[in-house]
Amino acid sequence: MNAVLQLLRDRKSVRVFEERPIELEKKQAILEACMEAPSAGNQQLYTILDITDQLLKEKLADTCDHQSFIAKAPLVLIFCADVMKWLDVYEEADISYREPGTGDLLLAIEDAMIAAQNAVVAASSLGIGSCYIGDILENCEIHRELLNLPEYVVPIGMVVFGYPTKNQLERTKPKRFRLEDIVMENTYKRKDGKALREMFEERTKEKGYDEWVHAFCNRKYNSDFSKEMSRSSSEYLKNFMKEEN
Ligand SMILES: Cc1cc2nc3c(=O)[nH]c(=O)nc-3n(C[C@H](O)[C@H](O)[C@H](O)COP(=O)(O)O)c2cc1C
């Protein structure tokens, strides 16, 4: 296995960090790795917010489902899908442009998350751990104000970085599904009950499929934070839906 494949296999989320900063040149290398990511039409439809204000980190730890480790991360980056900046470019050239729509947002989300993953992989190669924080999509109204976000800019992903503690390094990486559970040849085939139960066999061994899935659904899908994320995302989407409505 080559070094890149090994790195990808070994990477796992890190949620407890050593109390030491990330060296400036390493932070720079991580940010520059983002720039090298592919993007639609080479537009780089994203903006990265580098959160250096400790008070702001603490607020985000609170508004992102009270995940206190966010405030302890030496590096916190928010990847915004940014459709606004090209509209500003068009405006500057006196172009009368159409209203942006959901398709523009989806492209920008792709750009932003690919850049984010470049940061994660680059950090990993430097011995720096990271963790995505999906809850940045919650609390649209609060985050808009806190981060000074204009319309057509959506904070689609947050990643926190830091040197992993020994415990984190030794933590077992969560198991993945088998390749055959995820990859389909040519066209989509919905799984029947038997296939679903087989797919989850490894994860549900102790409790059994039904009990495990009930608990998971309550914790993740039917939970308050998940409902809030859906509500908040709709708020962000409203601007983009103007064109279609
Ligand atoms: C979009 C996204 C959102 C995530 N949000 C959170 C989060 O809010 N809090 C957290 O602790 N981990 C979060 N994670 C990390 C996942 O829990 C983790 O990637 C998954 O359990 C697999 O574990 P691994 O990264 O260690 O391989 C998120 C990951 C992704 C990709």
XYZ file of C-alpha atoms in Angstrom, residues 7-206:
200
model
C -2.720 7.774 5.297
C -6.335 7.598 4.127
C -6.792 4.265 5.842
C -5.239 5.434 9.126
C -7.047 8.792 9.406
C -9.760 8.934 12.009
C -11.602 11.782 13.699
C -9.842 13.409 16.640
C -11.905 15.095 19.368
C -9.336 15.618 22.132
C -6.299 17.738 21.370
C -2.938 18.323 23.002
C -2.616 21.793 24.482
C -0.196 23.112 21.914
C -0.714 25.341 18.916
C -0.369 24.313 15.296
C 2.804 25.841 13.861
C 2.139 28.722 11.449
C 3.862 27.034 8.514
C 1.751 23.901 9.028
C -1.459 25.939 9.167
C -0.359 27.683 5.988
C 0.319 24.312 4.316
C -3.164 23.075 5.298
C -4.826 26.194 3.885
C -2.769 26.017 0.697
C -3.789 22.371 0.258
C -7.410 23.587 0.173
C -6.545 25.896 -2.729
C -5.261 22.944 -4.774
C -8.604 21.116 -4.651
C -10.602 20.816 -7.865
C -13.548 23.211 -8.154
C -16.352 23.696 -10.662
C -15.037 25.854 -13.528
C -12.066 26.676 -11.269
C -14.345 29.211 -9.578
C -13.511 28.160 -6.002
C -17.077 28.774 -4.934
C -16.153 28.795 -1.250
C -14.771 31.015 1.469
C -12.864 29.667 4.434
C -13.380 31.394 7.782
C -10.330 30.964 10.012
C -11.760 31.303 13.526
C -8.998 32.730 15.719
C -11.151 34.593 18.263
C -11.401 32.406 21.390
C -14.751 33.920 22.370
C -16.145 33.059 18.945
C -14.861 29.473 19.268
C -16.663 29.213 22.596
C -19.898 30.520 21.109
C -19.609 28.034 18.250
C -18.990 25.195 20.706
C -22.289 26.187 22.277
C -24.332 26.775 19.119
C -23.009 23.588 17.462
C -24.858 21.234 19.789
C -22.718 22.050 22.837
C -19.617 20.231 21.623
C -17.067 21.688 24.029
C -14.001 20.293 22.230
C -14.565 22.877 19.465
C -13.424 25.642 21.845
C -10.268 23.678 22.695
C -9.149 23.157 19.085
C -6.136 25.267 18.104
C -7.401 25.542 14.531
C -11.055 25.950 13.548
C -12.019 26.403 9.906
C -15.510 26.995 8.563
C -16.008 26.141 4.896
C -18.727 28.317 3.392
C -20.406 27.520 0.104
C -20.088 30.999 -1.405
C -22.250 31.901 -4.378
C -22.192 35.580 -3.439
C -18.638 36.402 -4.426
C -19.090 35.721 -8.146
C -22.283 37.788 -8.100
C -20.189 40.631 -6.705
C -17.700 40.038 -9.526
C -20.510 40.237 -12.121
C -21.946 43.332 -10.481
C -18.546 45.018 -10.582
C -18.524 44.417 -14.355
C -22.049 45.871 -14.674
C -23.501 42.574 -15.841
C -27.187 41.971 -15.280
C -27.101 38.432 -13.930
C -29.886 35.971 -13.174
C -30.913 35.178 -9.593
C -28.870 32.288 -8.220
C -30.703 28.993 -7.686
C -30.353 25.701 -5.881
C -28.057 24.294 -8.589
C -25.563 27.078 -7.892
C -25.677 26.257 -4.205
C -25.120 22.544 -4.813
C -22.038 23.249 -6.947
C -20.676 25.578 -4.284
C -21.256 22.908 -1.628
C -19.274 20.431 -3.711
C -16.402 22.901 -4.036
C -16.397 23.754 -0.342
C -16.429 20.171 0.903
C -13.749 18.990 -1.506
C -11.522 21.826 -0.250
C -12.351 20.817 3.330
C -11.335 17.226 2.720
C -8.033 18.404 1.222
C -7.428 20.217 4.519
C -8.229 17.065 6.482
C -5.847 14.923 4.420
C -3.078 17.553 4.445
C -3.393 17.888 8.232
C -3.269 14.134 8.610
C -0.036 14.006 6.617
C 1.449 16.485 9.135
C 0.390 14.433 12.158
C -2.505 16.808 12.902
C -5.907 15.346 13.716
C -9.264 16.790 12.722
C -12.997 16.416 13.118
C -15.868 17.670 10.974
C -18.688 19.439 12.788
C -21.943 19.074 10.862
C -23.824 21.122 13.442
C -22.507 24.349 11.922
C -25.637 24.052 9.765
C -27.786 24.570 12.871
C -28.889 27.945 14.188
C -28.898 29.730 10.821
C -30.023 33.055 12.294
C -27.369 33.037 15.045
C -24.532 31.898 12.753
C -25.452 34.461 10.082
C -25.009 37.217 12.629
C -22.059 35.707 14.473
C -20.053 35.166 11.265
C -21.377 38.184 9.349
C -22.663 35.977 6.525
C -24.381 37.691 3.586
C -27.181 35.986 1.628
C -26.003 33.261 -0.790
C -23.253 32.197 1.643
C -23.868 28.980 3.590
C -21.505 27.614 6.276
C -21.628 24.077 4.991
C -18.873 22.447 7.009
C -16.718 23.173 10.006
C -13.496 21.289 10.703
C -11.534 21.527 13.942
C -7.845 20.597 14.026
C -5.185 19.867 16.609
C -2.530 17.420 17.691
C -4.174 14.215 18.918
C -3.669 13.064 22.507
C -2.185 9.576 23.026
C -5.644 8.233 23.865
C -7.065 9.559 20.611
C -4.218 8.025 18.640
C -4.887 4.657 20.228
C -8.669 4.818 19.760
C -9.982 2.203 17.368
C -11.278 3.658 14.127
C -14.991 2.920 13.613
C -15.563 0.036 11.197
C -16.893 0.753 7.708
C -19.503 -1.109 5.719
C -18.205 -3.645 3.221
C -17.415 -2.402 -0.261
C -20.208 -4.527 -1.739
C -22.702 -2.793 0.593
C -21.832 0.590 -0.849
C -20.802 0.102 -4.487
C -23.459 -0.741 -7.097
C -22.694 -1.587 -10.671
C -24.170 0.835 -13.202
C -27.609 1.479 -11.760
C -29.172 1.917 -8.336
C -30.781 -1.081 -6.680
C -32.717 -0.511 -3.451
C -31.840 -3.087 -0.803
C -34.545 -5.381 0.558
C -34.900 -6.235 4.254
C -32.583 -9.231 4.027
C -29.814 -7.229 2.349
C -30.195 -4.406 4.915
C -29.937 -6.820 7.828
C -26.846 -8.400 6.282
C -25.316 -4.968 5.738
C -25.760 -4.123 9.426
C -24.838 -7.538 10.831
C -21.390 -6.439 11.970
C -22.687 -3.266 13.703
C -25.741 -4.776 15.359
C -24.240 -8.050 16.580
C -24.735 -7.369 20.305
